[in-house]
PDB file of C-alpha atoms in Angstrom:
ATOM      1  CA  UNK A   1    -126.542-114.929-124.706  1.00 89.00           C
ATOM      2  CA  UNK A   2    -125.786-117.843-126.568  1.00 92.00           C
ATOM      3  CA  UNK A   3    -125.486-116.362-129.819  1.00 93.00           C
ATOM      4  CA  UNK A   4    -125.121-112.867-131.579  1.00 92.00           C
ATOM      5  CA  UNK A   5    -125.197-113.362-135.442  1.00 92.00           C
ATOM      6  CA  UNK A   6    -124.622-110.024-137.475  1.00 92.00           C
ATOM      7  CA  UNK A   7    -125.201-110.442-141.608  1.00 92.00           C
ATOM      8  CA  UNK A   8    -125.422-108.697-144.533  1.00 93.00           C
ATOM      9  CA  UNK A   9    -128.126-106.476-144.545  1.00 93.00           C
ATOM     10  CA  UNK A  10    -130.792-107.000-142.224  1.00 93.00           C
ATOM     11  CA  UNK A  11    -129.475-111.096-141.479  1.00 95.00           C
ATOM     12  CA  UNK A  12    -129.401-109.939-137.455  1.00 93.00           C
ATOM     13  CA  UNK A  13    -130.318-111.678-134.720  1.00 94.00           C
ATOM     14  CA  UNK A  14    -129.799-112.155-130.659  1.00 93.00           C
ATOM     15  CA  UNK A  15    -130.103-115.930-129.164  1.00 94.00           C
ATOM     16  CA  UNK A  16    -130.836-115.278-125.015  1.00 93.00           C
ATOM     17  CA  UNK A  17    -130.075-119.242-123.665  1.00 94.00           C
ATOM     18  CA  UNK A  18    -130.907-120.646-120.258  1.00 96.00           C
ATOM     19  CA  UNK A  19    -128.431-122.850-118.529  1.00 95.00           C
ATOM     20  CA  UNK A  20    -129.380-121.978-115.022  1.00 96.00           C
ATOM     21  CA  UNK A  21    -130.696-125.725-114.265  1.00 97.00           C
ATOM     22  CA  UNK A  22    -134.397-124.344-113.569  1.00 97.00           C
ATOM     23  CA  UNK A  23    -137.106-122.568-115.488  1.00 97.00           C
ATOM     24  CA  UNK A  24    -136.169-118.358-115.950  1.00 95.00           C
ATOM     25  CA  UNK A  25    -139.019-115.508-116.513  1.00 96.00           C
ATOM     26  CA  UNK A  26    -137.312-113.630-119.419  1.00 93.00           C
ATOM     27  CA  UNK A  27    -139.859-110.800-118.858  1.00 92.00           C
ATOM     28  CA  UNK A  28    -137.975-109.509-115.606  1.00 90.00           C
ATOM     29  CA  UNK A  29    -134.939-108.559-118.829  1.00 90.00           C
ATOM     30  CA  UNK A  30    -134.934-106.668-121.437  1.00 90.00           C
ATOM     31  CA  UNK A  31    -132.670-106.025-125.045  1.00 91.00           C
ATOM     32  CA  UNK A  32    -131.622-102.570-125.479  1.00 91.00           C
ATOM     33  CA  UNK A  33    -130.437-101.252-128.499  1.00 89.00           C
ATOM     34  CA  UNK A  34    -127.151 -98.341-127.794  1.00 91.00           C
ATOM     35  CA  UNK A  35    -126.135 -97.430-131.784  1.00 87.00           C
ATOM     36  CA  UNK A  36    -122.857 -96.269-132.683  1.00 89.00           C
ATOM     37  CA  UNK A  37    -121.522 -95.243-129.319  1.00 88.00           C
ATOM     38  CA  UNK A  38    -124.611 -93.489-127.662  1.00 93.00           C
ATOM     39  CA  UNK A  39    -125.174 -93.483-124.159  1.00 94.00           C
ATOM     40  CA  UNK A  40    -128.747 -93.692-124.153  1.00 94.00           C
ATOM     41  CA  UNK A  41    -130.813 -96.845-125.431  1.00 92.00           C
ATOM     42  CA  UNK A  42    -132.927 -96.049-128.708  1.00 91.00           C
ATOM     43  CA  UNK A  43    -134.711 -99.014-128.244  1.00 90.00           C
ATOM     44  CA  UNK A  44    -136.164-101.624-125.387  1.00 92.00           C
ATOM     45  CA  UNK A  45    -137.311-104.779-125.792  1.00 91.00           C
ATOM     46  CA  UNK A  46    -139.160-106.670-122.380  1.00 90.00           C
ATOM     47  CA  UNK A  47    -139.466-110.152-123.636  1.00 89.00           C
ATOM     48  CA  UNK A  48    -142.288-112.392-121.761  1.00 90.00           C
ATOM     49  CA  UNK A  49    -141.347-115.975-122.574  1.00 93.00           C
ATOM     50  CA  UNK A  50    -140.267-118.370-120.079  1.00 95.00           C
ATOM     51  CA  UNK A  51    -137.697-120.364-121.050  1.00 95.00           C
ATOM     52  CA  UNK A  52    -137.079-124.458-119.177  1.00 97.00           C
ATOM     53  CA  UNK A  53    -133.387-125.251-118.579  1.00 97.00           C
ATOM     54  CA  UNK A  54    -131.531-125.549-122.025  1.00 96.00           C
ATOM     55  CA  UNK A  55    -133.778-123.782-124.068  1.00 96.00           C
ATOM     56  CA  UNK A  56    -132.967-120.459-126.510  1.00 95.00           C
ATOM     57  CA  UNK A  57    -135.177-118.003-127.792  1.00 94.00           C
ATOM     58  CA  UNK A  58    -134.386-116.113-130.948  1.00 95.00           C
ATOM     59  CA  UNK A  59    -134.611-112.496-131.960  1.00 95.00           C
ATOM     60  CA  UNK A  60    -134.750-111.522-135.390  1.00 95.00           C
ATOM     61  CA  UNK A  61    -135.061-108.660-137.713  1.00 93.00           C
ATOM     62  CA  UNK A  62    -138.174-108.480-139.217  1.00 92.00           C
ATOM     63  CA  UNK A  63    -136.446-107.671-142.352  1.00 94.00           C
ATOM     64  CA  UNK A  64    -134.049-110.680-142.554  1.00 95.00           C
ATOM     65  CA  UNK A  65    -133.999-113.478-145.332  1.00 95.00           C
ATOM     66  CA  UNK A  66    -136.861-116.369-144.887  1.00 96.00           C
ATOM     67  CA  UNK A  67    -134.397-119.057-144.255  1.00 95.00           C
ATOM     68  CA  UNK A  68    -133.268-117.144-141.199  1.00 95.00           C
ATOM     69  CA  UNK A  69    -136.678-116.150-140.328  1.00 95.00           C
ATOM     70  CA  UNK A  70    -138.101-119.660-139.801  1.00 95.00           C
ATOM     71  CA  UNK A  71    -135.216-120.999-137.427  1.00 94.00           C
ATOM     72  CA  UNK A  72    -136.434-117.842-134.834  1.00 95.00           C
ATOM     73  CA  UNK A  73    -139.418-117.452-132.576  1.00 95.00           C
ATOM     74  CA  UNK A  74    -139.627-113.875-132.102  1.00 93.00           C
ATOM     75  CA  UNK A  75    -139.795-110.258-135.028  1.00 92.00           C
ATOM     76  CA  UNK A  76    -138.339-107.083-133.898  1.00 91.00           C
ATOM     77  CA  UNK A  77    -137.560-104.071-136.062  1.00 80.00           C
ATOM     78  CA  UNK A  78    -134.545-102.872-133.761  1.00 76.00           C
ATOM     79  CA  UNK A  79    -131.959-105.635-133.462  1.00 63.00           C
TER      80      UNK A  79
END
């Protein structure tokens, strides 16, 4: 991860980065959500991007402001 950004309200949003120095199948990982101390995931998400060395791929709430919504590439309800 390259970034985590946690705002007010629903301004959320994950940033997976690859600086591996070759193309990575983000589809073989997933983003779990654990909320407030559980043990068990409430929610999965498998990603199927690929991403070249030096790209990012951002995760947002679909709830978040416009502004943030237009710098990010991919909607999900449970980040």
């Amino acid at each position: 991860m390259s970034e985590y950004l946690e705002g007010s309200n629903f301004n959320k949003a994950l940033e997976p980065c690859n600086g591996t120095g070759t193309t990575i199948d983000l589809s073989a990982y997933s983003l779990e959500l654990y909320a407030n101390g559980v043990e068990t995931a409430s929610a999965k998400l498998v990603l199927s991007v690929s991403l070249n060395n030096g790209e990012t791929y951002v995760v947002y709430h679909r709830d978040a402001i416009p502004k943030l919504r237009s710098k990010c590439n991919l909607e999900n309800v449970n980040i």
